[in-house]
mmCIF file of C-alpha atoms and ligand atoms in Angstrom:
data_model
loop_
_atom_site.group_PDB
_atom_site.id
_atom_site.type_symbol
_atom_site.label_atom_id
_atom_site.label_comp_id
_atom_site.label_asym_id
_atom_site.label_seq_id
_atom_site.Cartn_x
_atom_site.Cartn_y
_atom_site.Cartn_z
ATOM 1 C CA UNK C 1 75.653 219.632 125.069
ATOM 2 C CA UNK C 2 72.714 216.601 125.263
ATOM 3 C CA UNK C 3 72.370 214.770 123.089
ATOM 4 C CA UNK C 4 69.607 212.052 122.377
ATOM 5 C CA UNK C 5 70.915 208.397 122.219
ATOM 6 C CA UNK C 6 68.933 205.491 120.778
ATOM 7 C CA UNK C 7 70.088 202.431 122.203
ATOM 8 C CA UNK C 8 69.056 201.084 118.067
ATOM 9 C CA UNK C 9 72.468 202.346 116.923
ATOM 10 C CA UNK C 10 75.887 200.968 116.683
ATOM 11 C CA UNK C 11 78.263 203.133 118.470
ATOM 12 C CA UNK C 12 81.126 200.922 117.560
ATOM 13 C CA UNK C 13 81.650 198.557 114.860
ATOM 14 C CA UNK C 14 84.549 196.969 112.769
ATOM 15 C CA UNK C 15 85.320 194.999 110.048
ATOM 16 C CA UNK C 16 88.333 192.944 108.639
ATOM 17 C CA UNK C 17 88.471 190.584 106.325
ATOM 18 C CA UNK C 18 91.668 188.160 105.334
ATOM 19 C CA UNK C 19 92.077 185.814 101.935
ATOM 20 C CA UNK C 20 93.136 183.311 104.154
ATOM 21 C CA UNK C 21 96.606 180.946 103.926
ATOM 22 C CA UNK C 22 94.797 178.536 101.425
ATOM 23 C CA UNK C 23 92.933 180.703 98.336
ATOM 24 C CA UNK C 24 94.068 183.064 96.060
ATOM 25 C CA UNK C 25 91.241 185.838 96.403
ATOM 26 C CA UNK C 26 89.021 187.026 98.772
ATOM 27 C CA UNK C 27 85.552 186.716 97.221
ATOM 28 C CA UNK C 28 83.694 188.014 100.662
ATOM 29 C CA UNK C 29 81.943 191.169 101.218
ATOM 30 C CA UNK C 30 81.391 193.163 103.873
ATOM 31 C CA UNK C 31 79.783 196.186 105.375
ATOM 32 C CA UNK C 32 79.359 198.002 109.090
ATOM 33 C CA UNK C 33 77.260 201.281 110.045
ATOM 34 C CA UNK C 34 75.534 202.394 112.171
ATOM 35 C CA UNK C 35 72.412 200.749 111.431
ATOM 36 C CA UNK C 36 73.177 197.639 108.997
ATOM 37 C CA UNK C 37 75.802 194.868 109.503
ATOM 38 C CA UNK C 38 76.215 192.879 106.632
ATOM 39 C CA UNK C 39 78.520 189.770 105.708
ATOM 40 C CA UNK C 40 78.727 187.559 101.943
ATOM 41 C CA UNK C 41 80.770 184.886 100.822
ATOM 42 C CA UNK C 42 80.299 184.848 97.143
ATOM 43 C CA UNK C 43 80.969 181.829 94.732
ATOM 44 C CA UNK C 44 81.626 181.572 91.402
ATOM 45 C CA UNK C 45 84.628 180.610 88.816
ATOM 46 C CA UNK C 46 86.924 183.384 88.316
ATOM 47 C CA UNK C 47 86.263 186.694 89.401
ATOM 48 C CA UNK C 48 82.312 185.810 90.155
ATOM 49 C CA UNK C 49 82.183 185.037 93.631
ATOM 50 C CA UNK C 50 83.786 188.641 94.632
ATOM 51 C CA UNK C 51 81.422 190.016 92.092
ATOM 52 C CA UNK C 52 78.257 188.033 93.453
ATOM 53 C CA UNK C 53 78.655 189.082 97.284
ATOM 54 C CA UNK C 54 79.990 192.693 96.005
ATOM 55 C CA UNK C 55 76.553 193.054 94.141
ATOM 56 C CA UNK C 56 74.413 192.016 97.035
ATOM 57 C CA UNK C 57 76.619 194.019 99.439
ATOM 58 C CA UNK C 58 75.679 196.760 97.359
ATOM 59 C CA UNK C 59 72.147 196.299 97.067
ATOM 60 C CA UNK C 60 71.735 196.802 100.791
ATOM 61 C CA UNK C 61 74.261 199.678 101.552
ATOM 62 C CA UNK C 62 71.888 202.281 101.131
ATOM 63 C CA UNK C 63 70.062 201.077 104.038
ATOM 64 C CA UNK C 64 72.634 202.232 106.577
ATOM 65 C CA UNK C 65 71.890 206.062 105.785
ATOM 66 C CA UNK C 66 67.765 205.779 106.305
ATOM 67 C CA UNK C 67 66.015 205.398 109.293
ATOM 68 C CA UNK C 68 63.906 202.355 108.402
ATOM 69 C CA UNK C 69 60.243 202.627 109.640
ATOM 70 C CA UNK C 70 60.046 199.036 109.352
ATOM 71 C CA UNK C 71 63.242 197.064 109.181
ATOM 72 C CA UNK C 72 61.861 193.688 108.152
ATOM 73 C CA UNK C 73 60.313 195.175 105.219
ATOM 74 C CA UNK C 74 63.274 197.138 104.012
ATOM 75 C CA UNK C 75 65.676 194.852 104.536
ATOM 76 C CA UNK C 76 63.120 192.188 102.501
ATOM 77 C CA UNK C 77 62.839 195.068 99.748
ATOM 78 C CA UNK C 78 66.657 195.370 99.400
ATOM 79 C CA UNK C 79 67.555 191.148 99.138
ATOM 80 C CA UNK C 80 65.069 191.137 96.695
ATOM 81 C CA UNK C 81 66.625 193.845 94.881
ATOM 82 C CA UNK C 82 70.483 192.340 95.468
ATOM 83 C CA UNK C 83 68.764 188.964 94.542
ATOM 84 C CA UNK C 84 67.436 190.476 91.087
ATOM 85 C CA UNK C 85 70.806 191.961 90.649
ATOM 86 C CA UNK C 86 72.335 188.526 90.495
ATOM 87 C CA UNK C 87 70.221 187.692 87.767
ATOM 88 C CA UNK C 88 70.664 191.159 85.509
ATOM 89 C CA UNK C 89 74.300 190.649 85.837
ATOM 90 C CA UNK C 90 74.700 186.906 84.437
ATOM 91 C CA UNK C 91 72.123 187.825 81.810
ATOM 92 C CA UNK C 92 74.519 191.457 80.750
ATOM 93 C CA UNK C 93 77.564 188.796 81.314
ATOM 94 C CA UNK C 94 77.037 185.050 80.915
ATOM 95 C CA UNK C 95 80.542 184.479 81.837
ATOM 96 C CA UNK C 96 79.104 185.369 85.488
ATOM 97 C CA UNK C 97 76.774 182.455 85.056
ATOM 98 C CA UNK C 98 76.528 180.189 88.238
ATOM 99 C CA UNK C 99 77.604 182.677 90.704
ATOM 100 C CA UNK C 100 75.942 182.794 94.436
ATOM 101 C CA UNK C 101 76.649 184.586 97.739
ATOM 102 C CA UNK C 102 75.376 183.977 101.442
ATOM 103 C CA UNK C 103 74.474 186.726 102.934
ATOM 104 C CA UNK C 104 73.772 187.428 106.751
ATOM 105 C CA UNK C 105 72.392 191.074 107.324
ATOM 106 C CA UNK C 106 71.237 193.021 110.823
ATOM 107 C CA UNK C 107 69.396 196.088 110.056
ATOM 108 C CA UNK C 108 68.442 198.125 113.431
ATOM 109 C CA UNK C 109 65.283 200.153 113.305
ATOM 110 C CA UNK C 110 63.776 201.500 116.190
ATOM 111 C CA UNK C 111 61.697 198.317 117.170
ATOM 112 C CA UNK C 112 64.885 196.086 117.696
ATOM 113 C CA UNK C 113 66.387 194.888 114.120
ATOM 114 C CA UNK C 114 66.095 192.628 111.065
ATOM 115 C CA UNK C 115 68.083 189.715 110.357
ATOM 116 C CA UNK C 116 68.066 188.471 107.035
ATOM 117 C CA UNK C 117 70.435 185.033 106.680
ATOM 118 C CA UNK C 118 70.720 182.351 103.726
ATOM 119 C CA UNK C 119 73.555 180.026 103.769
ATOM 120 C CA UNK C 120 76.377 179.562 105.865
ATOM 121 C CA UNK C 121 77.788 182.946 106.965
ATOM 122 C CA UNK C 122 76.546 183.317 111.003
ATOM 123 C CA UNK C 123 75.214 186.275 113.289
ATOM 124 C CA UNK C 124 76.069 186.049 117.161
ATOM 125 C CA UNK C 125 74.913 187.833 119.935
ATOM 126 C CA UNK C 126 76.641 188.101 123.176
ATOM 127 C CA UNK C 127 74.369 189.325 125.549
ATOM 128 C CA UNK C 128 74.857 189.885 129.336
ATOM 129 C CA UNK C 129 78.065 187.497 128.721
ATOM 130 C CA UNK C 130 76.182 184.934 126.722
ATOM 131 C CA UNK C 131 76.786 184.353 123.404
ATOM 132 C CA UNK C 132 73.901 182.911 121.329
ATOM 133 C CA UNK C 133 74.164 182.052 117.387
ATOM 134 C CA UNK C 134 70.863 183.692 115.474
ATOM 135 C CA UNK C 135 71.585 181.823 112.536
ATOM 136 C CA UNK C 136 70.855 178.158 111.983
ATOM 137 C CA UNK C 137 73.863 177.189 108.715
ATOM 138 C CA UNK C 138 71.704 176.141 105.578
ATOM 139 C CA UNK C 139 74.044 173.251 104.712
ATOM 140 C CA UNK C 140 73.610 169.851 104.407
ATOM 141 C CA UNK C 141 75.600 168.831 107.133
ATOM 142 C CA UNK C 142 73.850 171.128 109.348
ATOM 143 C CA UNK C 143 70.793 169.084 108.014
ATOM 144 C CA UNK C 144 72.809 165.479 108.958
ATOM 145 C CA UNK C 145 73.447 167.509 112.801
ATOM 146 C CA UNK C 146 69.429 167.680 113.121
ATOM 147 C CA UNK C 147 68.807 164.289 112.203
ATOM 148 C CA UNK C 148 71.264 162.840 114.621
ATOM 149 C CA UNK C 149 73.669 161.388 112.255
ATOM 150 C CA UNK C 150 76.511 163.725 112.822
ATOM 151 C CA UNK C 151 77.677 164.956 115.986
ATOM 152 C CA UNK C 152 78.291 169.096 115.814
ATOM 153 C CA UNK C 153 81.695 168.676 117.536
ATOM 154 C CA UNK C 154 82.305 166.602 114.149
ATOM 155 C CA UNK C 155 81.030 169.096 111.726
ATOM 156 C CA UNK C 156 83.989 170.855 110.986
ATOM 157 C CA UNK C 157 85.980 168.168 109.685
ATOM 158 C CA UNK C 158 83.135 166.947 107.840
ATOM 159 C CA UNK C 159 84.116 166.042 104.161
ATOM 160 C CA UNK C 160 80.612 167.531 102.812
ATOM 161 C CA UNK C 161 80.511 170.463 105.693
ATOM 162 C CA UNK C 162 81.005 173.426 102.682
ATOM 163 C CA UNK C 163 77.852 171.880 100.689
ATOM 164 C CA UNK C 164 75.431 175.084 100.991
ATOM 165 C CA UNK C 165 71.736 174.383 100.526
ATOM 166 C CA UNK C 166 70.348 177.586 100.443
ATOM 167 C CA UNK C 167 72.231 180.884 98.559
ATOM 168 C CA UNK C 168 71.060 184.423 96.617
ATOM 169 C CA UNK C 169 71.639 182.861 93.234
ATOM 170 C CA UNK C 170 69.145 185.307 91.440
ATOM 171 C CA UNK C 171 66.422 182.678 91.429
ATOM 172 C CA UNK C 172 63.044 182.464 92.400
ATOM 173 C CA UNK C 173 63.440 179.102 93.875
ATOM 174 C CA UNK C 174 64.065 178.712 97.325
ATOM 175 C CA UNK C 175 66.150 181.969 98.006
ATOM 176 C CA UNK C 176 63.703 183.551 95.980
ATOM 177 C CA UNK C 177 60.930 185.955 96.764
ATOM 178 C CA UNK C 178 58.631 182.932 98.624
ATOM 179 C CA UNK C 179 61.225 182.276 101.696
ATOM 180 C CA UNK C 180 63.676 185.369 101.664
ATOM 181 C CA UNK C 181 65.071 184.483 105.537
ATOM 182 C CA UNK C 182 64.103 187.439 106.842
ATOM 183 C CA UNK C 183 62.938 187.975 110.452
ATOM 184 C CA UNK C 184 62.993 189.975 113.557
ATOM 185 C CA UNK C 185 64.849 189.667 116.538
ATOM 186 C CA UNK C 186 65.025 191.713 119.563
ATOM 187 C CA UNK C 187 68.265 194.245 120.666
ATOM 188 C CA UNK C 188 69.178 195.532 124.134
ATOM 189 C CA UNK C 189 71.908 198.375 125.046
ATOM 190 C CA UNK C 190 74.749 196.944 125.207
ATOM 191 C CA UNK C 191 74.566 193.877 122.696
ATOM 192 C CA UNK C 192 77.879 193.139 120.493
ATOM 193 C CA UNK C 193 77.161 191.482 117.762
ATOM 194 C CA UNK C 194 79.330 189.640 115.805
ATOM 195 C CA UNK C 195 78.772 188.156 111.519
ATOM 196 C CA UNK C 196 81.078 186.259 109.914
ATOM 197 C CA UNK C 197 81.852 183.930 106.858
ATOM 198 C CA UNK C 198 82.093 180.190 107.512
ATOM 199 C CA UNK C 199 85.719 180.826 107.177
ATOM 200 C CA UNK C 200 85.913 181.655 111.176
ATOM 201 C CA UNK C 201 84.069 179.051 112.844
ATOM 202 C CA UNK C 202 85.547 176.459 110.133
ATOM 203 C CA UNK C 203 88.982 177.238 111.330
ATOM 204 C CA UNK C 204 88.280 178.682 115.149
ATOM 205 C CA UNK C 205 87.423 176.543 118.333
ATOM 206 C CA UNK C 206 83.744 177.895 119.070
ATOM 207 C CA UNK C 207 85.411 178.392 122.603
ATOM 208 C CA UNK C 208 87.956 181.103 121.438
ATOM 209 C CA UNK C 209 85.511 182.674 119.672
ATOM 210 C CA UNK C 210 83.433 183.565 122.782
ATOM 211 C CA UNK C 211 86.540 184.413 124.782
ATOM 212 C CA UNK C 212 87.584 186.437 121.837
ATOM 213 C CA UNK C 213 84.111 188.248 122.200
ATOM 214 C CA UNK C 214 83.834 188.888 125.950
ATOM 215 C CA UNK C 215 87.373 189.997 126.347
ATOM 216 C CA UNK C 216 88.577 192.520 123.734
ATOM 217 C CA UNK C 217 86.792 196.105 124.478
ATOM 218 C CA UNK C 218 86.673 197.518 121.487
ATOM 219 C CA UNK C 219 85.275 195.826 118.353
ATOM 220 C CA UNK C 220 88.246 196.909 116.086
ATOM 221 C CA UNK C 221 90.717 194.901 118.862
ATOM 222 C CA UNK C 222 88.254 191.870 118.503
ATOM 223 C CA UNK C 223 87.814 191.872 114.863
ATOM 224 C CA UNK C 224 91.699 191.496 114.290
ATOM 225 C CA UNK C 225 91.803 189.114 117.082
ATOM 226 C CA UNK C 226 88.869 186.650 115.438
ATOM 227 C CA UNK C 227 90.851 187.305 112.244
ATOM 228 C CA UNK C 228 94.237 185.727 113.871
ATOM 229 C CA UNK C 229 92.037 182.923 115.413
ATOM 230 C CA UNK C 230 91.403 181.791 111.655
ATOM 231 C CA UNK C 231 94.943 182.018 110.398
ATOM 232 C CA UNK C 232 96.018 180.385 113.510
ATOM 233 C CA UNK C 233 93.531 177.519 112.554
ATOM 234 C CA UNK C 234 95.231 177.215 109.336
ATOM 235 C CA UNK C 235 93.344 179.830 107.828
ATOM 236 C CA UNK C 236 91.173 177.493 105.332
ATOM 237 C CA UNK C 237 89.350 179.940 103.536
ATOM 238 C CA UNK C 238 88.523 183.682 103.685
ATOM 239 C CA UNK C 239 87.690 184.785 106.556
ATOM 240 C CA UNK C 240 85.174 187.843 107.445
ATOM 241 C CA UNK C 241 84.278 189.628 110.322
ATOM 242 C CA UNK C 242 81.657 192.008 111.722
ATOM 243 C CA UNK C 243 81.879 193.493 115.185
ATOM 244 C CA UNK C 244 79.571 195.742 116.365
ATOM 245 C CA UNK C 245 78.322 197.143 119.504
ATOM 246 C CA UNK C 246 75.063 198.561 120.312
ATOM 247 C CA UNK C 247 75.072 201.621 122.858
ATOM 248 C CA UNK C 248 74.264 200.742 126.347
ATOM 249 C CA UNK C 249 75.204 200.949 130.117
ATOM 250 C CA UNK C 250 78.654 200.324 129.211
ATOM 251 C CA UNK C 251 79.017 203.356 127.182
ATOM 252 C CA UNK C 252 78.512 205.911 129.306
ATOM 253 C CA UNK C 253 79.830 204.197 132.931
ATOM 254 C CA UNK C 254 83.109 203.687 130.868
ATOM 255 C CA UNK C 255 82.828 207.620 130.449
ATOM 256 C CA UNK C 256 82.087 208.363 133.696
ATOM 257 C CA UNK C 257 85.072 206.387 134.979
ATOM 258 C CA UNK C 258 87.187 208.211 132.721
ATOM 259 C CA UNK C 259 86.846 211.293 134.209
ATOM 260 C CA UNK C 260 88.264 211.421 137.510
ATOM 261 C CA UNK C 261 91.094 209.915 136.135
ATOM 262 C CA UNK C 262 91.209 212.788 133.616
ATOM 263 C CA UNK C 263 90.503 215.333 136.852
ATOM 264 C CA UNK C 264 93.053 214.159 138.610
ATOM 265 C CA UNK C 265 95.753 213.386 135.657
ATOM 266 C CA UNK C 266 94.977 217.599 134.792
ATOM 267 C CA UNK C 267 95.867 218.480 138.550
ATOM 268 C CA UNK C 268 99.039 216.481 138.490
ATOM 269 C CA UNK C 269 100.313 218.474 135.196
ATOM 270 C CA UNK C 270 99.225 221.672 136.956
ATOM 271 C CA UNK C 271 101.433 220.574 140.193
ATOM 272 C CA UNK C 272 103.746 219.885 137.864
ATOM 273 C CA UNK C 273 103.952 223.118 136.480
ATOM 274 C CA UNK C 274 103.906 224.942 139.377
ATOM 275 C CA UNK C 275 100.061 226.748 138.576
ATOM 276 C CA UNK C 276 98.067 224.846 140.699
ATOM 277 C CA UNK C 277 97.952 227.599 143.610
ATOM 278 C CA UNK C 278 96.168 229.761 140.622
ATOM 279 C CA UNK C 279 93.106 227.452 140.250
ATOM 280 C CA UNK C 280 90.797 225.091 141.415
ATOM 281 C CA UNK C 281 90.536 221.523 140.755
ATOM 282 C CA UNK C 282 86.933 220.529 141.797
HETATM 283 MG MG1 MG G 301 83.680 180.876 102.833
#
């Protein structure tokens, strides 16, 4: 049977997610399909920060199922509309009243994909063996990094390094509507793509990260690896990942390597057996 491949699709993708060594609940959010990767680290007192990425999480799952004509635009529509659901929920519940969320979002259309980011959850790409980070962190250290006064090697034992400057807080302010941190960025077969909460890199070498990436072959291998990585590193806070891999040159040479093996591993059970004089093995 053929079958028509776009290269705009995940053809594998993973998620795990850990509370960490430190905190007593995981108040991340996650999502993978075939077209939208999603990560959110709510926060919030109680039971708010769970419910603040959950809601936004939410508000963008039904993108996965459509075939966006534009993916800029609907993944724009649906922050708006996870943004707005901050604010319906505090107003039906005060008791919600402060909460937030990052959120870091790929939606694939048939152009390349979306990437919609605010605050300090990251996308990677690792490309042709390089990885590149698509997100810039909207915290203030991040902020000190570009001005020169803090070295990044430094950042992740800075004392201030979890102040976020930019959230979904149901607002209108800077999150808001005006500057929603949604843009376009190009794909290619074969991309893996990796989002995660700050609770990764905070606890991870950036170097084991990228190993991590290049080495495991299937992205629900590398997801529990990048998980270990974090509780290895003390596992400071909760700790998200997203791995996902666009189809590509890889997916179908992999197949086609698999099937002499499988030729020849048939003809060895039919030697076996005794029945090989019966048929032919092309
Ligand atoms: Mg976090």
């Amino acid at each position: 049977m053929l079958r028509r491949m776009s290269h705009h699709l995940t053809v594998r993708h993973a998620t795990a997610s850990h509370v960490g060594l430190v905190h007593g609940h995981n108040e991340d959010s996650c999502y993978a399909g075939v077209r939208l990767l999603a990560v959110a680290d709510g926060v919030g007192g109680e039971v708010a920060g769970e419910v603040a990425s959950g809601l936004v999480i939410d508000a963008l799952r039904g993108l996965d199922g459509n075939r966006p004509g534009d993916a800029v635009a609907a993944l724009r529509d649906a922050v708006h509309a996870g943004n707005d659901g901050l604010r319906e929920a505090v107003r039906t519940d005060p008791a919600l009243a402060g909460m937030a969320t990052t959120l870091t979002a790929l939606l694939l259309d048939d152009a390349g994909a979306a990437l919609a980011h605010a605050g300090d959850s990251r996308a990677y790409r690792l490309r042709d063996g390089e990885l590149s980070q698509l997100t810039r962190d909207d915290t203030y250290v991040q902020h000190l990094v570009e001005e020169g006064h803090v070295q990044p090697e430094d950042v992740h034992r800075h004392p201030q390094r979890s102040l976020v400057t930019r959230v979904l807080q149901g607002g209108t302010g800077p999150a808001g509507p005006a500057d929603d941190g949604v843009r376009r960025v190009d794909t290619a077969p074969g991309d893996r793509y990796l989002l995660c909460s700050d609770g990764l890199p905070d606890a991870a070498a950036a170097a084991d990260i990228e190993a991590t990436l290049r080495e495991a072959a299937e992205p629900d291998d590398c997801a529990a690896r990048l998980i270990e990585l974090a509780l290895a590193g003390g596992g400071p806070d909760n700790v998200t990942v997203v791995v996902a891999d666009l189809a590509g040159p890889a997916g179908p040479a992999r197949q086609a390597r698999r099937l002499p093996v499988l030729v020849a591993l048939v003809a060895v059970a039919l030697l076996a057996l005794g029945t090989v004089g019966y048929l032919t093995v092309r």
